[in-house]
């Protein structure tokens, strides 16, 4: 019990406050969406809105970078985003490939700039 009150309490708190409440809503959504048609107009609209929100968040984080990312020049951040998108398109629309390509450009460019 002393491990929970000592070193592990932040992780336990993170699971209880961050993961468990979110997971409940995910399971309820899964149960509620069981009979929905994936091609219905409402779900196409929901996917479109979700994609637009994600694009907005990525643009905001790229242009108005917080924290350590702010020390990286905007041109390098934009080049990393473009490389990530190109990697996504070239390797069979693989999100993993896009993330890896963008990270390689971002980390490599920051290393070359000495940041």
mmCIF file of C-alpha atoms in Angstrom:
data_model
loop_
_atom_site.group_PDB
_atom_site.id
_atom_site.type_symbol
_atom_site.label_atom_id
_atom_site.label_comp_id
_atom_site.label_asym_id
_atom_site.label_seq_id
_atom_site.Cartn_x
_atom_site.Cartn_y
_atom_site.Cartn_z
ATOM 1 C CA UNK A 1 0.000 0.000 0.000
ATOM 2 C CA UNK A 2 2.939 2.343 0.559
ATOM 3 C CA UNK A 3 3.885 2.097 -3.133
ATOM 4 C CA UNK A 4 0.484 3.540 -4.084
ATOM 5 C CA UNK A 5 0.819 6.414 -1.629
ATOM 6 C CA UNK A 6 4.466 6.954 -2.547
ATOM 7 C CA UNK A 7 5.756 6.804 -6.094
ATOM 8 C CA UNK A 8 2.778 5.330 -7.963
ATOM 9 C CA UNK A 9 -0.015 7.659 -6.827
ATOM 10 C CA UNK A 10 0.237 10.018 -9.860
ATOM 11 C CA UNK A 11 -0.220 7.059 -12.221
ATOM 12 C CA UNK A 12 -3.142 5.668 -10.259
ATOM 13 C CA UNK A 13 -4.741 9.106 -10.245
ATOM 14 C CA UNK A 14 -4.159 9.451 -13.989
ATOM 15 C CA UNK A 15 -5.885 6.139 -14.670
ATOM 16 C CA UNK A 16 -8.801 6.904 -12.353
ATOM 17 C CA UNK A 17 -9.381 10.484 -13.510
ATOM 18 C CA UNK A 18 -8.219 10.352 -17.125
ATOM 19 C CA UNK A 19 -8.677 6.863 -18.494
ATOM 20 C CA UNK A 20 -11.676 5.333 -16.726
ATOM 21 C CA UNK A 21 -14.196 8.165 -17.364
ATOM 22 C CA UNK A 22 -13.190 8.340 -21.027
ATOM 23 C CA UNK A 23 -13.345 4.583 -21.480
ATOM 24 C CA UNK A 24 -16.912 4.447 -20.160
ATOM 25 C CA UNK A 25 -18.057 6.865 -22.885
ATOM 26 C CA UNK A 26 -16.177 4.902 -25.551
ATOM 27 C CA UNK A 27 -17.959 1.679 -24.583
ATOM 28 C CA UNK A 28 -21.352 3.420 -24.456
ATOM 29 C CA UNK A 29 -20.678 4.873 -27.915
ATOM 30 C CA UNK A 30 -19.735 1.460 -29.216
ATOM 31 C CA UNK A 31 -22.958 -0.051 -27.887
ATOM 32 C CA UNK A 32 -25.095 2.822 -29.213
ATOM 33 C CA UNK A 33 -23.498 2.750 -32.679
ATOM 34 C CA UNK A 34 -23.868 -0.989 -33.173
ATOM 35 C CA UNK A 35 -26.723 -0.752 -35.711
ATOM 36 C CA UNK A 36 -25.689 2.416 -37.585
ATOM 37 C CA UNK A 37 -24.950 2.368 -41.313
ATOM 38 C CA UNK A 38 -21.390 3.621 -41.944
ATOM 39 C CA UNK A 39 -22.417 5.216 -45.221
ATOM 40 C CA UNK A 40 -25.303 7.249 -43.784
ATOM 41 C CA UNK A 41 -25.262 11.004 -44.320
ATOM 42 C CA UNK A 42 -25.072 11.790 -40.625
ATOM 43 C CA UNK A 43 -21.984 9.631 -40.075
ATOM 44 C CA UNK A 44 -20.292 11.050 -43.171
ATOM 45 C CA UNK A 45 -20.974 14.521 -41.728
ATOM 46 C CA UNK A 46 -19.624 13.512 -38.306
ATOM 47 C CA UNK A 47 -16.422 12.150 -39.867
ATOM 48 C CA UNK A 48 -16.043 15.350 -41.895
ATOM 49 C CA UNK A 49 -16.432 17.557 -38.824
ATOM 50 C CA UNK A 50 -14.011 15.399 -36.821
ATOM 51 C CA UNK A 51 -11.431 15.616 -39.615
ATOM 52 C CA UNK A 52 -11.843 19.389 -39.840
ATOM 53 C CA UNK A 53 -11.379 19.788 -36.080
ATOM 54 C CA UNK A 54 -8.255 17.621 -36.172
ATOM 55 C CA UNK A 55 -6.858 19.650 -39.090
ATOM 56 C CA UNK A 56 -7.500 22.846 -37.141
ATOM 57 C CA UNK A 57 -5.707 21.543 -34.054
ATOM 58 C CA UNK A 58 -2.724 20.423 -36.139
ATOM 59 C CA UNK A 59 -2.584 23.813 -37.893
ATOM 60 C CA UNK A 60 -2.760 25.663 -34.567
ATOM 61 C CA UNK A 61 -0.019 23.526 -33.037
ATOM 62 C CA UNK A 62 2.146 23.957 -36.133
ATOM 63 C CA UNK A 63 1.769 27.708 -36.557
ATOM 64 C CA UNK A 64 1.430 28.793 -32.920
ATOM 65 C CA UNK A 65 3.704 26.160 -31.400
ATOM 66 C CA UNK A 66 3.744 25.781 -27.617
ATOM 67 C CA UNK A 67 6.685 24.944 -25.380
ATOM 68 C CA UNK A 68 9.868 23.502 -26.843
ATOM 69 C CA UNK A 69 8.348 23.301 -30.321
ATOM 70 C CA UNK A 70 8.293 27.114 -30.402
ATOM 71 C CA UNK A 71 12.105 27.126 -30.623
ATOM 72 C CA UNK A 72 11.907 25.314 -33.982
ATOM 73 C CA UNK A 73 11.560 27.717 -36.946
ATOM 74 C CA UNK A 74 8.143 27.882 -38.597
ATOM 75 C CA UNK A 75 9.613 26.870 -41.948
ATOM 76 C CA UNK A 76 10.945 23.627 -40.448
ATOM 77 C CA UNK A 77 7.612 22.876 -38.737
ATOM 78 C CA UNK A 78 5.776 23.424 -42.039
ATOM 79 C CA UNK A 79 8.319 21.266 -43.904
ATOM 80 C CA UNK A 80 7.812 18.477 -41.346
ATOM 81 C CA UNK A 81 4.027 18.694 -41.776
ATOM 82 C CA UNK A 82 4.401 18.552 -45.564
ATOM 83 C CA UNK A 83 6.795 15.600 -45.321
ATOM 84 C CA UNK A 84 4.379 13.813 -43.032
ATOM 85 C CA UNK A 85 1.511 14.335 -45.460
ATOM 86 C CA UNK A 86 3.665 13.188 -48.376
ATOM 87 C CA UNK A 87 4.757 10.096 -46.456
ATOM 88 C CA UNK A 88 1.104 9.368 -45.684
ATOM 89 C CA UNK A 89 0.159 9.571 -49.361
ATOM 90 C CA UNK A 90 3.148 7.662 -50.736
ATOM 91 C CA UNK A 91 2.995 4.696 -48.385
ATOM 92 C CA UNK A 92 -0.576 3.508 -48.983
ATOM 93 C CA UNK A 93 -2.230 6.165 -46.820
ATOM 94 C CA UNK A 94 -0.432 4.931 -43.722
ATOM 95 C CA UNK A 95 -0.810 7.249 -40.720
ATOM 96 C CA UNK A 96 2.211 5.606 -39.108
ATOM 97 C CA UNK A 97 4.373 6.336 -42.172
ATOM 98 C CA UNK A 98 3.203 9.950 -42.170
ATOM 99 C CA UNK A 99 4.041 10.435 -38.506
ATOM 100 C CA UNK A 100 7.460 8.831 -38.924
ATOM 101 C CA UNK A 101 8.275 10.940 -42.004
ATOM 102 C CA UNK A 102 7.249 14.148 -40.261
ATOM 103 C CA UNK A 103 9.213 13.269 -37.132
ATOM 104 C CA UNK A 104 12.335 12.458 -39.144
ATOM 105 C CA UNK A 105 12.218 15.866 -40.841
ATOM 106 C CA UNK A 106 11.428 17.711 -37.604
ATOM 107 C CA UNK A 107 14.030 15.992 -35.424
ATOM 108 C CA UNK A 108 16.646 15.944 -38.190
ATOM 109 C CA UNK A 109 16.126 19.620 -38.941
ATOM 110 C CA UNK A 110 16.267 20.578 -35.264
ATOM 111 C CA UNK A 111 19.452 18.542 -34.871
ATOM 112 C CA UNK A 112 21.033 20.286 -37.852
ATOM 113 C CA UNK A 113 20.091 23.677 -36.419
ATOM 114 C CA UNK A 114 21.545 22.703 -33.053
ATOM 115 C CA UNK A 115 18.294 23.091 -31.109
#
